[in-house]
Tab-separated table of C-alpha atoms in Angstrom:
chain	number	residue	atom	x	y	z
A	1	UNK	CA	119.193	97.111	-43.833
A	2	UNK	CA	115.593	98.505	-44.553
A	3	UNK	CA	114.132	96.594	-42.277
A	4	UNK	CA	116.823	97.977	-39.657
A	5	UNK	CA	116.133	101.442	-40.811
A	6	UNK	CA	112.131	100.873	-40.178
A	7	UNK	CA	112.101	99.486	-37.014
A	8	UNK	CA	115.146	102.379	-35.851
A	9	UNK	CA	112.591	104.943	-36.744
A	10	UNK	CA	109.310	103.523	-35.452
A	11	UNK	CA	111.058	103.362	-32.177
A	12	UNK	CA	112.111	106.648	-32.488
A	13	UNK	CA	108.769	108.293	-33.607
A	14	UNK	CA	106.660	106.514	-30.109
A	15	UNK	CA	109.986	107.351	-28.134
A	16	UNK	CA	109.124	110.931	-27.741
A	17	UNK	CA	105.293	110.518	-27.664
A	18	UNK	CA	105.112	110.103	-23.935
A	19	UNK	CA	107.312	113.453	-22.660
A	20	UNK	CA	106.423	116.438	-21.888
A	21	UNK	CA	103.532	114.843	-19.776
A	22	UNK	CA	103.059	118.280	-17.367
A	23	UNK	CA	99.958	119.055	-19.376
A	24	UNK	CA	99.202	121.423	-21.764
A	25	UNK	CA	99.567	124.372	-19.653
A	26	UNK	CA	103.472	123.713	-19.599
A	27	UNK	CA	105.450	124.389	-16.297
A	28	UNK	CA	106.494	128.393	-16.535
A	29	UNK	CA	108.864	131.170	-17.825
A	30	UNK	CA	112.347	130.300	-16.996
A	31	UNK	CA	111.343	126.877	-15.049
A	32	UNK	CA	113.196	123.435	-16.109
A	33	UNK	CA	112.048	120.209	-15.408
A	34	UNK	CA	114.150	116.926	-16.273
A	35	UNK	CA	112.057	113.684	-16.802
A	36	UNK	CA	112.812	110.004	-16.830
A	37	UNK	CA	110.145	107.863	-17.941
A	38	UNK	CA	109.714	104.035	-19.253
A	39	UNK	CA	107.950	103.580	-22.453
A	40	UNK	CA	106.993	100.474	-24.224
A	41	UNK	CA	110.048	98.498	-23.446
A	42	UNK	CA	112.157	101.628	-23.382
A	43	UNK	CA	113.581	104.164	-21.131
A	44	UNK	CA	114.358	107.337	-21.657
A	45	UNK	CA	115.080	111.005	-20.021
A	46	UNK	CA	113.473	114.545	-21.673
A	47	UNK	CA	114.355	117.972	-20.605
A	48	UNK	CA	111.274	120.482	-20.258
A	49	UNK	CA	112.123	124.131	-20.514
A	50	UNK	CA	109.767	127.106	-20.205
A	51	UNK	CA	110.205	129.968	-22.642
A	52	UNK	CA	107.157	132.087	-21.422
A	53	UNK	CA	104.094	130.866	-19.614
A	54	UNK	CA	102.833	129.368	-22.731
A	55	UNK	CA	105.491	128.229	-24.333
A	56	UNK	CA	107.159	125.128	-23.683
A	57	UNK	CA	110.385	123.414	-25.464
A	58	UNK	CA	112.103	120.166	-24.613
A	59	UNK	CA	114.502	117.445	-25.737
A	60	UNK	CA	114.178	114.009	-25.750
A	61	UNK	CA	116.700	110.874	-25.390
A	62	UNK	CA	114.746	107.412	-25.599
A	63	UNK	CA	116.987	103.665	-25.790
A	64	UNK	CA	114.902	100.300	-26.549
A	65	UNK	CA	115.905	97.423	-27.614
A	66	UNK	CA	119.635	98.294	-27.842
A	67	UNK	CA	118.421	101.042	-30.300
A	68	UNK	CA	118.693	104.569	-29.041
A	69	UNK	CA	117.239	108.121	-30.586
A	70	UNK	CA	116.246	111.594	-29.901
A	71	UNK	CA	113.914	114.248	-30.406
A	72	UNK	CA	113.744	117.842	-29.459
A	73	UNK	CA	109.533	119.381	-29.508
A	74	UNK	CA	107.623	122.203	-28.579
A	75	UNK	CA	104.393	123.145	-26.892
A	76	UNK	CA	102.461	126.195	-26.867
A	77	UNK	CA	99.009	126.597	-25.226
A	78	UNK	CA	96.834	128.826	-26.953
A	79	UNK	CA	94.272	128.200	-23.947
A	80	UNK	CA	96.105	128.197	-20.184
A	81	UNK	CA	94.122	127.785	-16.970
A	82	UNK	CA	97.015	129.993	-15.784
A	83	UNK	CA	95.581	133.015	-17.523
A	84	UNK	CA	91.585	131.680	-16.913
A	85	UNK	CA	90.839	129.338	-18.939
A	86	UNK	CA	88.622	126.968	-17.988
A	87	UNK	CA	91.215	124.022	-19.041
A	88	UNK	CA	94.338	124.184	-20.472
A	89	UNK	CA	94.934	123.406	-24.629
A	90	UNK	CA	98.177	123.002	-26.050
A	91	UNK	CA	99.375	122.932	-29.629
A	92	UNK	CA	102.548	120.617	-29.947
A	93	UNK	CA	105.168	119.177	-32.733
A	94	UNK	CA	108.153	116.989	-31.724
A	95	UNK	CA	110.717	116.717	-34.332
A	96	UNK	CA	112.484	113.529	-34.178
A	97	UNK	CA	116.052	113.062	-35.886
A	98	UNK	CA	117.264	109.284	-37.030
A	99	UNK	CA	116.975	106.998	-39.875
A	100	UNK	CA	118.768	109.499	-42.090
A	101	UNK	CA	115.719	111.915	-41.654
A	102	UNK	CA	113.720	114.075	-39.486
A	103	UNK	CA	110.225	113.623	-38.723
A	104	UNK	CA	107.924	115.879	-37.564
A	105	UNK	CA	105.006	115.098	-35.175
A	106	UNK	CA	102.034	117.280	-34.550
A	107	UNK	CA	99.724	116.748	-32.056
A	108	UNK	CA	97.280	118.682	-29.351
A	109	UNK	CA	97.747	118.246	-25.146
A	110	UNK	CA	94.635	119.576	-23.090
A	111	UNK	CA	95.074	119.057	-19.125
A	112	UNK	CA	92.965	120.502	-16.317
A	113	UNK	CA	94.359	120.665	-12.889
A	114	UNK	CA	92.110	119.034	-10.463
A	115	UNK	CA	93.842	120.469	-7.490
A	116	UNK	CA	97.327	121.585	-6.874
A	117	UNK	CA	98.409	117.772	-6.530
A	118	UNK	CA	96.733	116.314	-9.559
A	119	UNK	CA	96.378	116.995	-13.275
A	120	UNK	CA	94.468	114.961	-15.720
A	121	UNK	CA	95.430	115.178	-19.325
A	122	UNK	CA	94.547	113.772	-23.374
A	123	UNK	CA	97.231	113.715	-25.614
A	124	UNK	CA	96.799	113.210	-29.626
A	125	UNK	CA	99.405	113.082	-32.160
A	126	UNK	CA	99.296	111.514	-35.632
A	127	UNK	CA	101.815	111.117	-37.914
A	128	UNK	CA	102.862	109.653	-41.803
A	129	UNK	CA	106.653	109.277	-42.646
A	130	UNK	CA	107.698	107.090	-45.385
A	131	UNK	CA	111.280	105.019	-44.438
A	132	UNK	CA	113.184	103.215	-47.083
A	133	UNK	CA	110.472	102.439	-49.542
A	134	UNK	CA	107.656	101.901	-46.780
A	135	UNK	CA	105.132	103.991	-45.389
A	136	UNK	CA	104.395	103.882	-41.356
A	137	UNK	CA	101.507	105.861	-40.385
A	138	UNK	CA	100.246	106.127	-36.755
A	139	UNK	CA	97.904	108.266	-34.784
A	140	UNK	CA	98.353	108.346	-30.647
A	141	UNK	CA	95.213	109.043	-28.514
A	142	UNK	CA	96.272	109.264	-25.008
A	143	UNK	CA	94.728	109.915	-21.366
A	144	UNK	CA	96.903	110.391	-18.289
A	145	UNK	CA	97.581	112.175	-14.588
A	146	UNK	CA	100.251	113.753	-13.203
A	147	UNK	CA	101.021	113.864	-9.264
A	148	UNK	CA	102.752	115.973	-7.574
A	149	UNK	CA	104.462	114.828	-4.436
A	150	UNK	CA	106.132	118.236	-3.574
A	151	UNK	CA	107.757	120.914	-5.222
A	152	UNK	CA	110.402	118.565	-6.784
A	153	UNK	CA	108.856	115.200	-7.296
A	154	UNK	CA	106.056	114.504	-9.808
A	155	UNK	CA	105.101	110.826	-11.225
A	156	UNK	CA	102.833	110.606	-13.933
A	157	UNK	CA	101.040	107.721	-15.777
A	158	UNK	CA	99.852	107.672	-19.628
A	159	UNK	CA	97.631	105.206	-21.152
C-alpha cells in the first residue's frame, strides 16, 4: 500500500507541472482558457482563469497509468510585458490534493512574446513532500513556446 501511495502522488505532483503553459504574463481579467495536454504518459485537461491582468488561477485534472489526480494553482506576475516590462515574470504555487495530503508546489514562469503568434517561456518549480515514510524531492527546470493559431487555438510544447 505505500508503495501505491508513492507512486499515486509522484504522478500527481509532475501532473500539474506542465499547465498553465500561456507564460508568465497569464491570459487577462475575466478571460478563460481550457487546456488539454499529454504529459509523460498522461493526459490531462486544466482550466486557466484570469482574476486581473496579473493574476492567474487554474485547476488541473491529470490520469496516467489508470491513476488519476488533481490540482488547483495560481500565478501572479510581479513583472508583465503587458504593463512594460521588458519580459514577463511570474510567481506560481500549484497545490495538489491526493495521497491523503496536499502538496504545495512553488515555482517561477518568465515568458517573452516574440510576436503576437509566438511566446517562449522557462518554467522552475521544486518541491519536497514526504509520503508514507519516504521522502520524494524534485526540482523541474523547463523551456517551452506557445503558438497561437488564431484567437481560439494555441499549441504549445515544454521540454
Amino acid at each position: 500500500m505505500k508503495k501505491v501511495l508513492l507512486v499515486m502522488c509522484m504522478v500527481m505532483l509532475v501532473a500539474s507541472s506542465a499547465f498553465a503553459i500561456d507564460g508568465a504574463k497569464g491570459i487577462g481579467k475575466g478571460k478563460s482558457k481550457l487546456e488539454a495536454g499529454y504529459v509523460g504518459g498522461g493526459m490531462g485537461f486544466a482550466y486557466n482563469y484570469g482574476l486581473t491582468q496579473d493574476w492567474t488561477v487554474y485547476g488541473s485534472l491529470m490520469s496516467a497509468g489508470g491513476i488519476s489526480g488533481f490540482g488547483a494553482g495560481t500565478k501572479y506576475a510581479f513583472m508583465n510585458e503587458r504593463a512594460g516590462a521588458p519580459v514577463s515574470v511570474a510567481g506560481k504555487v500549484d497545490l495538489l490534493i491526493g495521497g491523503g495530503g496536499f502538496f504545495p508546489i512553488p515555482g517561477l514562469v518568465v515568458s517573452k512574446e516574440i510576436d503576437r503568434k509566438l511566446t517562449v517561456l522557462g518554467d522552475f518549480s521544486t518541491w519536497s513532500v514526504g509520503v508514507a515514510g519516504y521522502t520524494v524531492s524534485s526540482t523541474w527546470m523547463g523551456a517551452g513556446a506557445v503558438y497561437s493559431i488564431d484567437k481560439k487555438l494555441q499549441v504549445a510544447s515544454e521540454i
